[in-house]
PDB file of C-alpha atoms in Angstrom:
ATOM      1  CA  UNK Z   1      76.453  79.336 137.672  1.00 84.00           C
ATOM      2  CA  UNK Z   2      77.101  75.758 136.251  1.00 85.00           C
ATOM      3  CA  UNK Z   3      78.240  74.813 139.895  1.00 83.00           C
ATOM      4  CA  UNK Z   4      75.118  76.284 141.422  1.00 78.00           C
ATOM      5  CA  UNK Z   5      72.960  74.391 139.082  1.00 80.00           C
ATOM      6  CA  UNK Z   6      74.829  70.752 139.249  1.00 80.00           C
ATOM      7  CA  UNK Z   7      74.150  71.373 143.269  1.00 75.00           C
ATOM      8  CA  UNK Z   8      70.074  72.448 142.507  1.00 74.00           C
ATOM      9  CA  UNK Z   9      69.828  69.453 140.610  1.00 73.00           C
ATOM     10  CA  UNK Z  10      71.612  66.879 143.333  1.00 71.00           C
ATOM     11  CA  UNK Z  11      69.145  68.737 146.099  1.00 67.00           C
ATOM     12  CA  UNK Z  12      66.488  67.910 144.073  1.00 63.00           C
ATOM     13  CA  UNK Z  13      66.927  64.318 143.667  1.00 62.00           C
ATOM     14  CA  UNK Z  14      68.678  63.978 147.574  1.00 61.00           C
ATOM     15  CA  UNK Z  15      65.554  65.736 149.262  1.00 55.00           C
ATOM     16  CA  UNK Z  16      62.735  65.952 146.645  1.00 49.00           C
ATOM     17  CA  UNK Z  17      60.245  67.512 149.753  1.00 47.00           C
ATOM     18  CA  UNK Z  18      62.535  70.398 151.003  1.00 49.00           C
ATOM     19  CA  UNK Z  19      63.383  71.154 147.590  1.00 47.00           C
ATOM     20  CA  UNK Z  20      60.123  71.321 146.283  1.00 47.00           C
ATOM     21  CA  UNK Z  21      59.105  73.504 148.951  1.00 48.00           C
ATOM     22  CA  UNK Z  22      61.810  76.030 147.605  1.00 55.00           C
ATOM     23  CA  UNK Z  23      60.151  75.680 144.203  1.00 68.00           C
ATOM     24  CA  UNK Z  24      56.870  76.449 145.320  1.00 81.00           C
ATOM     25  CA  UNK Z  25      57.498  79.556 147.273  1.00 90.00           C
ATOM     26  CA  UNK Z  26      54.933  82.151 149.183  1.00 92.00           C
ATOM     27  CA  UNK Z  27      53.674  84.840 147.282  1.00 94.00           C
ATOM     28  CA  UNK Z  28      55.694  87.407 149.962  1.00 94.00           C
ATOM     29  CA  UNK Z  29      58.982  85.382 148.689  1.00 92.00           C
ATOM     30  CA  UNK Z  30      58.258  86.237 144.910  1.00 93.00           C
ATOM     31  CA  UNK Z  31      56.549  89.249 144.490  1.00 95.00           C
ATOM     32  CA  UNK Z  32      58.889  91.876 144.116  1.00 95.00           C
ATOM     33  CA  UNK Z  33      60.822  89.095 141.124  1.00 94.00           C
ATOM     34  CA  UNK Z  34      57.217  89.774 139.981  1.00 96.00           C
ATOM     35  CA  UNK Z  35      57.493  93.323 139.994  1.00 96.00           C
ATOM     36  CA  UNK Z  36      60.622  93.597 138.715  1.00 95.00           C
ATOM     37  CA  UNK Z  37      59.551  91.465 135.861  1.00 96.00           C
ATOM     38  CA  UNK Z  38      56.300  93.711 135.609  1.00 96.00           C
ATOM     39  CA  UNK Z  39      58.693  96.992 135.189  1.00 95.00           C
ATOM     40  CA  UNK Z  40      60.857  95.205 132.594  1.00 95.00           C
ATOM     41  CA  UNK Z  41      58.159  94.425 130.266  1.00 95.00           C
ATOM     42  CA  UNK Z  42      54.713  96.433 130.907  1.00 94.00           C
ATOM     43  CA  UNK Z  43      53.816  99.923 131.497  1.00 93.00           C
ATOM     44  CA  UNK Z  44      55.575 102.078 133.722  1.00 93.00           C
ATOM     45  CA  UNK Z  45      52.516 103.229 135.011  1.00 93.00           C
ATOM     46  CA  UNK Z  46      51.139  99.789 135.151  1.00 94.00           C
ATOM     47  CA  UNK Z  47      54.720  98.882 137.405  1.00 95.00           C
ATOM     48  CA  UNK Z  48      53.677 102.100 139.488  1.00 95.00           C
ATOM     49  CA  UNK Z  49      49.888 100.914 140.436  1.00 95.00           C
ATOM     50  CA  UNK Z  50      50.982  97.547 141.197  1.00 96.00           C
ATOM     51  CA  UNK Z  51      53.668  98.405 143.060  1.00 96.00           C
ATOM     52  CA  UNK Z  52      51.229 100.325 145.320  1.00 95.00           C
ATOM     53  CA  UNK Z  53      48.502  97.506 144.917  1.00 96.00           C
ATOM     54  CA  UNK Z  54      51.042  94.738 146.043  1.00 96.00           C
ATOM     55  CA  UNK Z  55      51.424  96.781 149.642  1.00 96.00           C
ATOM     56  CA  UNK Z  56      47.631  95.683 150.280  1.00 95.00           C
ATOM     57  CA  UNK Z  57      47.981  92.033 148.824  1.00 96.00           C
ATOM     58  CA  UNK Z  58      50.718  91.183 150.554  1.00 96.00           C
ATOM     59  CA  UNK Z  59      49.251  91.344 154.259  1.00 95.00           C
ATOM     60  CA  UNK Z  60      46.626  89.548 153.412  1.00 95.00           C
ATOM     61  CA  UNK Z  61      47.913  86.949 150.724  1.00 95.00           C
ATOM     62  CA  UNK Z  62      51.877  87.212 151.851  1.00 94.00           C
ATOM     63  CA  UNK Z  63      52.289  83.836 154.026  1.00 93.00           C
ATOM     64  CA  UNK Z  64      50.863  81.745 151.514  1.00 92.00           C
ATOM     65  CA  UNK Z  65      51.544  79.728 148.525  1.00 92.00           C
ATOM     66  CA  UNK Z  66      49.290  79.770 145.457  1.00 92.00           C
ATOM     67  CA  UNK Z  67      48.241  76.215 145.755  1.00 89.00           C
ATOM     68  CA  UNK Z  68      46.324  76.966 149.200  1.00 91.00           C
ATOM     69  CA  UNK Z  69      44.490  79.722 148.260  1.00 93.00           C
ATOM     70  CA  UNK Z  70      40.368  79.485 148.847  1.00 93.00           C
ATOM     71  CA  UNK Z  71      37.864  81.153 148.131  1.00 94.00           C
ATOM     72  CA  UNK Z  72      37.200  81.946 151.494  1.00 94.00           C
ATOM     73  CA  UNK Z  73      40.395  83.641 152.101  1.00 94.00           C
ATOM     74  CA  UNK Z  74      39.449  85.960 149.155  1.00 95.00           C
ATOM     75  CA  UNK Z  75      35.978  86.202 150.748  1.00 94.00           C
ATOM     76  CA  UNK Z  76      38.090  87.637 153.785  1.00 94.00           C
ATOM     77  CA  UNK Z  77      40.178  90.271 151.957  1.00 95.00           C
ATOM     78  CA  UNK Z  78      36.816  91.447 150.964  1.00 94.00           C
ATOM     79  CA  UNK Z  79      35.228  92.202 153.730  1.00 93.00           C
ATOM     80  CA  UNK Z  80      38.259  93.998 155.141  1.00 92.00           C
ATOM     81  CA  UNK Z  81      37.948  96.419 152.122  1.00 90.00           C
ATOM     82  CA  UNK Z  82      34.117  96.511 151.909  1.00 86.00           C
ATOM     83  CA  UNK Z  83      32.850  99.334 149.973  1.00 85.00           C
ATOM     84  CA  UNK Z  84      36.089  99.527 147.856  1.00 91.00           C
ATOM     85  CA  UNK Z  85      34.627  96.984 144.640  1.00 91.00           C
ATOM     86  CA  UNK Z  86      37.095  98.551 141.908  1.00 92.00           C
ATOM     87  CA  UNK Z  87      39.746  98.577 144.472  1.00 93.00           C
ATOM     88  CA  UNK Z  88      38.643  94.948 145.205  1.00 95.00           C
ATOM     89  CA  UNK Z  89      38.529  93.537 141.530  1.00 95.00           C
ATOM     90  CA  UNK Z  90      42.196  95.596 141.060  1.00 95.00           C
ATOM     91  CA  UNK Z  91      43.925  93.345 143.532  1.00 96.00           C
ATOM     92  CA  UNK Z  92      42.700  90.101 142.664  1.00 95.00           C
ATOM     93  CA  UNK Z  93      43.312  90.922 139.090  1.00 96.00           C
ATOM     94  CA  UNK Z  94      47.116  92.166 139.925  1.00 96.00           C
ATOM     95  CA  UNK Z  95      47.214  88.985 142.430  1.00 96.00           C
ATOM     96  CA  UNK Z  96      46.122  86.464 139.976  1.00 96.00           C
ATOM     97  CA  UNK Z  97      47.773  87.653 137.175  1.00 95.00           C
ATOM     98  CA  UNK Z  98      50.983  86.849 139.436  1.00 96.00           C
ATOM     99  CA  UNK Z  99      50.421  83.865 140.165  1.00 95.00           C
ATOM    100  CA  UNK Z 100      49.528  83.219 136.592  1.00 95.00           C
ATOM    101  CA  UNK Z 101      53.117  84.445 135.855  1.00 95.00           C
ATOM    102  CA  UNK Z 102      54.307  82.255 138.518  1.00 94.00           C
ATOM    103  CA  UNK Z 103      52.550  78.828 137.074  1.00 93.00           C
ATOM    104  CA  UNK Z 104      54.284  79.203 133.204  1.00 93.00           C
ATOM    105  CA  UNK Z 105      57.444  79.830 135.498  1.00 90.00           C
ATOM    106  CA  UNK Z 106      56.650  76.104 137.786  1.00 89.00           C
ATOM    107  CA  UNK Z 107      56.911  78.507 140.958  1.00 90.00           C
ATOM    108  CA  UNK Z 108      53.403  77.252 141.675  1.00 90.00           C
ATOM    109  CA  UNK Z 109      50.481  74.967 140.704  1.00 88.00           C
ATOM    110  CA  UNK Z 110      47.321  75.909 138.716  1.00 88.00           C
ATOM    111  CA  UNK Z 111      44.794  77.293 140.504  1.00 87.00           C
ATOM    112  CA  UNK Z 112      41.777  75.123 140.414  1.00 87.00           C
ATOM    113  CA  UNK Z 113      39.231  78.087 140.664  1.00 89.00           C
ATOM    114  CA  UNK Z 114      38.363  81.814 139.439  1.00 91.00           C
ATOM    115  CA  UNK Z 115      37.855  84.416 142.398  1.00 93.00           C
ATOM    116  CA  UNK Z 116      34.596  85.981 142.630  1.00 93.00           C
ATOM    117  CA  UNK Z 117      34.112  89.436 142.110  1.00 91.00           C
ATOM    118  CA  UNK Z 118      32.177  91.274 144.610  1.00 90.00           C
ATOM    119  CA  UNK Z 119      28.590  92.119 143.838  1.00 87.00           C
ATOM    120  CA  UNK Z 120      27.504  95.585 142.717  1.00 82.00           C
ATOM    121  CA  UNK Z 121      24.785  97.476 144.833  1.00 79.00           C
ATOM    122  CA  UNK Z 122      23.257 100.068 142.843  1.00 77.00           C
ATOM    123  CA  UNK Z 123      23.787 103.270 145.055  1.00 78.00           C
ATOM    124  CA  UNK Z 124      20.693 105.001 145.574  1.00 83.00           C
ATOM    125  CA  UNK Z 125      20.096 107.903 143.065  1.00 82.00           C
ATOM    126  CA  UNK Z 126      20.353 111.407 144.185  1.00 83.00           C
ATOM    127  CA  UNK Z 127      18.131 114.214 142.390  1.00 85.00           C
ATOM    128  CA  UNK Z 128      19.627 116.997 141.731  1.00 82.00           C
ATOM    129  CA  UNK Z 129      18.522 120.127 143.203  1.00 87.00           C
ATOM    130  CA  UNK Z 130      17.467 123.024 141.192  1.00 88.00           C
ATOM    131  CA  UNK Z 131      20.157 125.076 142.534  1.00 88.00           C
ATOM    132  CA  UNK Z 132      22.434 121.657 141.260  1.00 85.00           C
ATOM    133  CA  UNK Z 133      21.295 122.212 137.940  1.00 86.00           C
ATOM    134  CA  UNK Z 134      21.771 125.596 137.845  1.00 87.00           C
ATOM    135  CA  UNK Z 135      25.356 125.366 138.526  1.00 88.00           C
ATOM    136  CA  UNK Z 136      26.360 123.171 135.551  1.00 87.00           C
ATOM    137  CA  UNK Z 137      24.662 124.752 133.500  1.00 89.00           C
ATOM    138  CA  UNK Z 138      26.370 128.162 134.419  1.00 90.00           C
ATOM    139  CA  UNK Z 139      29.359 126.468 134.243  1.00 89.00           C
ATOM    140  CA  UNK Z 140      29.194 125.458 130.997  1.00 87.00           C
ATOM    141  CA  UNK Z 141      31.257 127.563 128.339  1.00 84.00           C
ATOM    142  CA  UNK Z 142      29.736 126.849 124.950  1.00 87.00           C
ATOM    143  CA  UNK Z 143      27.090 128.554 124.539  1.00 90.00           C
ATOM    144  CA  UNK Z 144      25.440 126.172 122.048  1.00 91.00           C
ATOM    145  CA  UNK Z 145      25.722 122.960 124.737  1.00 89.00           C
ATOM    146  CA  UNK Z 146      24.569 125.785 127.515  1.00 91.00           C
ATOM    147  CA  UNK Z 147      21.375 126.647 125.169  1.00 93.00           C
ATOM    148  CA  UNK Z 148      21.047 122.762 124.824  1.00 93.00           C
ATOM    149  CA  UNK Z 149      20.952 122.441 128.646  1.00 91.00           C
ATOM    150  CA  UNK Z 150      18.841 125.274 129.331  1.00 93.00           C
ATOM    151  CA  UNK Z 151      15.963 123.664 126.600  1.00 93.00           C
ATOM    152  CA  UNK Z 152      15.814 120.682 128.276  1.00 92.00           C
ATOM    153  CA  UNK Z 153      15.101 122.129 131.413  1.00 90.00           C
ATOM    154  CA  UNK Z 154      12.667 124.598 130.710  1.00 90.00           C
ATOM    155  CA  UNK Z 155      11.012 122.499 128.349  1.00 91.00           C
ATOM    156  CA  UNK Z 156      10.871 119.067 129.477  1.00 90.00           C
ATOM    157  CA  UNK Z 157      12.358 117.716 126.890  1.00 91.00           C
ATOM    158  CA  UNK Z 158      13.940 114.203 126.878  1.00 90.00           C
ATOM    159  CA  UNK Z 159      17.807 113.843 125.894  1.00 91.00           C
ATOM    160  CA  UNK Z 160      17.285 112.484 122.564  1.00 90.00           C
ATOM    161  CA  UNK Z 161      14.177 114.980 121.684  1.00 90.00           C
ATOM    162  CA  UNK Z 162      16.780 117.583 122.210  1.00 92.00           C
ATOM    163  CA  UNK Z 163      19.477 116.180 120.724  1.00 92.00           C
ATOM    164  CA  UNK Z 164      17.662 115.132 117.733  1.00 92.00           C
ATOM    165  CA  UNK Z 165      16.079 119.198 117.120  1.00 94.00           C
ATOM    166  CA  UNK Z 166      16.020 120.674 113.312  1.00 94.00           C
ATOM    167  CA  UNK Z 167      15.835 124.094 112.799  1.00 96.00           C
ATOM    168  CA  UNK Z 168      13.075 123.451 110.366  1.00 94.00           C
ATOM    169  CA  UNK Z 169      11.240 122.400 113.336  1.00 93.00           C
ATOM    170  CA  UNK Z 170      11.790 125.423 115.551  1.00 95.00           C
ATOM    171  CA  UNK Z 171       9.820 128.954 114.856  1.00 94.00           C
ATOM    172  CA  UNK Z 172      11.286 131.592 116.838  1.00 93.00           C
ATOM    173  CA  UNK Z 173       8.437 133.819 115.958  1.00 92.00           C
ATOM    174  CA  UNK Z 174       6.105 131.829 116.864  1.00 93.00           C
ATOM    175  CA  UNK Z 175       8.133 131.274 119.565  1.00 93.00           C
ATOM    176  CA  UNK Z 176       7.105 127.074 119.432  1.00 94.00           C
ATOM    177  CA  UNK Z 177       9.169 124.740 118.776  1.00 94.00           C
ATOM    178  CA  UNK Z 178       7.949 121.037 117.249  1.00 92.00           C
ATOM    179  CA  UNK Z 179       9.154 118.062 118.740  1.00 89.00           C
ATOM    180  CA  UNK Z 180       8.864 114.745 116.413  1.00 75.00           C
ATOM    181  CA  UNK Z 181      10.482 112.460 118.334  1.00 61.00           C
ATOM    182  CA  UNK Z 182       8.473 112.680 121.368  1.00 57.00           C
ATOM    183  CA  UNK Z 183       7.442 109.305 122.871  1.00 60.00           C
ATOM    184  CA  UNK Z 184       3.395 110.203 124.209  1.00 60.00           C
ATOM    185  CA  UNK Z 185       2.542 111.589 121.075  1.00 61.00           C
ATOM    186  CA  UNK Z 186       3.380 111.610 117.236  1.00 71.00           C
ATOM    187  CA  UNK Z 187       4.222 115.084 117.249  1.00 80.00           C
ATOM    188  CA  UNK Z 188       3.452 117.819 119.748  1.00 86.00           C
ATOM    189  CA  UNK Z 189       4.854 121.568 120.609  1.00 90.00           C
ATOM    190  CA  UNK Z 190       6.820 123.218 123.683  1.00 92.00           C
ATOM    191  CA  UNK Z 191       7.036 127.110 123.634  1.00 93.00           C
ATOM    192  CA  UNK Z 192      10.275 128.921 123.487  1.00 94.00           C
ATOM    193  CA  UNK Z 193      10.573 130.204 126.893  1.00 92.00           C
ATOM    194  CA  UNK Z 194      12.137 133.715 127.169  1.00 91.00           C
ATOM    195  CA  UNK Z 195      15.563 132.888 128.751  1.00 87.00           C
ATOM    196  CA  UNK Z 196      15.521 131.064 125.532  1.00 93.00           C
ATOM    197  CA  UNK Z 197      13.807 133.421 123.184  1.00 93.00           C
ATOM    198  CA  UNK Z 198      17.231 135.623 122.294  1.00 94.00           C
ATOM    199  CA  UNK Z 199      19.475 132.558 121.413  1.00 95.00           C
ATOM    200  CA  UNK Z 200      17.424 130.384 118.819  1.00 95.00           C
ATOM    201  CA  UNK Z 201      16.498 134.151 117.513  1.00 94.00           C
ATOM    202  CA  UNK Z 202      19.904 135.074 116.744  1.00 95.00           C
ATOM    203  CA  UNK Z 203      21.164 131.594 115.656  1.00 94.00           C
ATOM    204  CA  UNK Z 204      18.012 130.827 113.138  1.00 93.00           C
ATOM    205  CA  UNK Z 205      18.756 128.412 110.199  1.00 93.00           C
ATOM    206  CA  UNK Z 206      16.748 127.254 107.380  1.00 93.00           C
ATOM    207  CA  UNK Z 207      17.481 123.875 107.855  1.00 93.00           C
ATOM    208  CA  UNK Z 208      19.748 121.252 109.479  1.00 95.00           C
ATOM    209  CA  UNK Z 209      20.627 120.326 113.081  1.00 96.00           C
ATOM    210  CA  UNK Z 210      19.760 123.007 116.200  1.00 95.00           C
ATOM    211  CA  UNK Z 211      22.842 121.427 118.419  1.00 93.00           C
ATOM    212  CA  UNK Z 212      25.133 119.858 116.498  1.00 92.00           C
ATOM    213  CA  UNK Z 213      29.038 118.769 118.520  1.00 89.00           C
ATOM    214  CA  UNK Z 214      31.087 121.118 116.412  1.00 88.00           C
ATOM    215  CA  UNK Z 215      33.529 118.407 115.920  1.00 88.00           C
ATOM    216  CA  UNK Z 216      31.390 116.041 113.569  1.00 90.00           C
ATOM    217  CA  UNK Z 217      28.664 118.168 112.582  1.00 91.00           C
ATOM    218  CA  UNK Z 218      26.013 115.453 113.644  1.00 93.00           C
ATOM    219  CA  UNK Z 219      24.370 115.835 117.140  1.00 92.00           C
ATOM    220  CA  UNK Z 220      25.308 114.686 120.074  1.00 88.00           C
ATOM    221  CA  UNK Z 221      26.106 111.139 120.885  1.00 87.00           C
ATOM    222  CA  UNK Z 222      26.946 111.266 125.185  1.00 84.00           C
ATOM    223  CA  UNK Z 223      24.926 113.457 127.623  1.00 81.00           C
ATOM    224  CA  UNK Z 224      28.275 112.874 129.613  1.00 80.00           C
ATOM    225  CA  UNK Z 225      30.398 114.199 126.599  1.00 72.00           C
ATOM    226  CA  UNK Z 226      28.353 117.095 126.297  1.00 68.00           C
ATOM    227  CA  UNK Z 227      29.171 118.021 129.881  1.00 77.00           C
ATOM    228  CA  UNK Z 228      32.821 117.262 129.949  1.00 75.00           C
ATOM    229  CA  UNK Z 229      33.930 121.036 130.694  1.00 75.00           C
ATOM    230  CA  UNK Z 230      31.527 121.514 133.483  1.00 77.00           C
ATOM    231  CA  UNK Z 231      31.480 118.606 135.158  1.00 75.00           C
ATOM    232  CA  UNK Z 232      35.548 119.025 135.483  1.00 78.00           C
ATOM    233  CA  UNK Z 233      34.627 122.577 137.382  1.00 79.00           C
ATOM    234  CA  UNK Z 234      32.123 121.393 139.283  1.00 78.00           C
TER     235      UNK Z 234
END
């Protein structure tokens, strides 16, 4: 090892350009020292996905050292995956953090500029079908977050109006319920529909909330959370 560095240091200072060129290598010549570095001392699963990430960089990125990267070349990898923005952001995250590993190693020179991200497109939203809605909320196994579901749709009411129901509000006799939290009005009442009629019957409190999540006794924070179990079957 001492042998092989007295002769690194001679090349160096008997031909400065060829050696330099061996210092500043292409990211295809490093990469997998990367990886192995990467599996030493982050996740495995991290290791895994960039592993698998590195077998798109490297076509594109391979034959070229740090230094000459532009943002047109990065423009180009884009284009080639168009559509694919996480995918996108991924690489050039994995690929810069690389190099980044490379430059506190002096395998390659700072890079003078920040690679832009792709620009999101809002898709355009889909409405749900009837038949759509139906689904989930057959799907769904609690019957509390099903009766939820099933008041908002037969009464129109907005997420947090529902959310936000007391039982001192609702009159199952009556069969109204009072909404306070309404936006177009102060205060204003739905009727308590018969597929509904049974449930806030049978469940009737004096007080407190009409849907609270089980596990904190408050309502609902997350539409999405309240759907967990039937978006996974659906």
């Amino acid at each position: 090892e001492a042998e092989n560095y007295r002769a690194s240091i001679l090349e160096h200072y008997l031909k400065p350009a060829e050696t330099m060129a061996k210092l500043r290598p292409r990211i295809k010549d490093i990469y997998q020292e990367y990886l192995r570095w990467v599996e030493n001392n982050q996740a495995k699963k991290t290791h895994a996905d960039k592993v698998l990430a590195f077998k798109i960089i490297i076509p594109h990125f391979g034959e070229l050292q740090p230094q000459y990267l532009t943002q047109r070349i990065f423009d180009d990898f884009q284009s080639k995956l168009k559509g694919k923005r996480a995918a996108i952001i991924k690489y050039q995250h994995y690929l810069m953090a690389m190099i980044n590993w490379m430059i506190k190693r002096k395998l390659a020179d700072p890079i003078t500029f920040k690679p832009e991200k792709p620009k999101y497109h809002a898709s355009k939203p889909v409405i749900p079908s009837m038949i759509d809605v139906q689904r989930v909320i057959d799907l769904e196994t609690d019957p509390a977050r099903k009766m939820l579901l099933i008041t908002m749709l037969w009464t129109g009411l907005r997420w947090n109006e529902a959310r936000l129901l007391r039982w001192e509000d609702v009159y199952p006799a009556q069969e109204t319920i009072r909404v306070r939290e309404s936006i177009e009005e102060a205060e204003v009442h739905v009727a308590i529909y018969p597929a509904m009629q049974k449930w806030f019957t049978d469940n009737k409190r004096a007080s407190g909330w009409v849907f609270p999540n089980p596990a904190t006794g408050e309502p609902w924070t997350s539409f999405k959370r309240s759907l967990a179990t039937a978006s996974k079957k659906v």
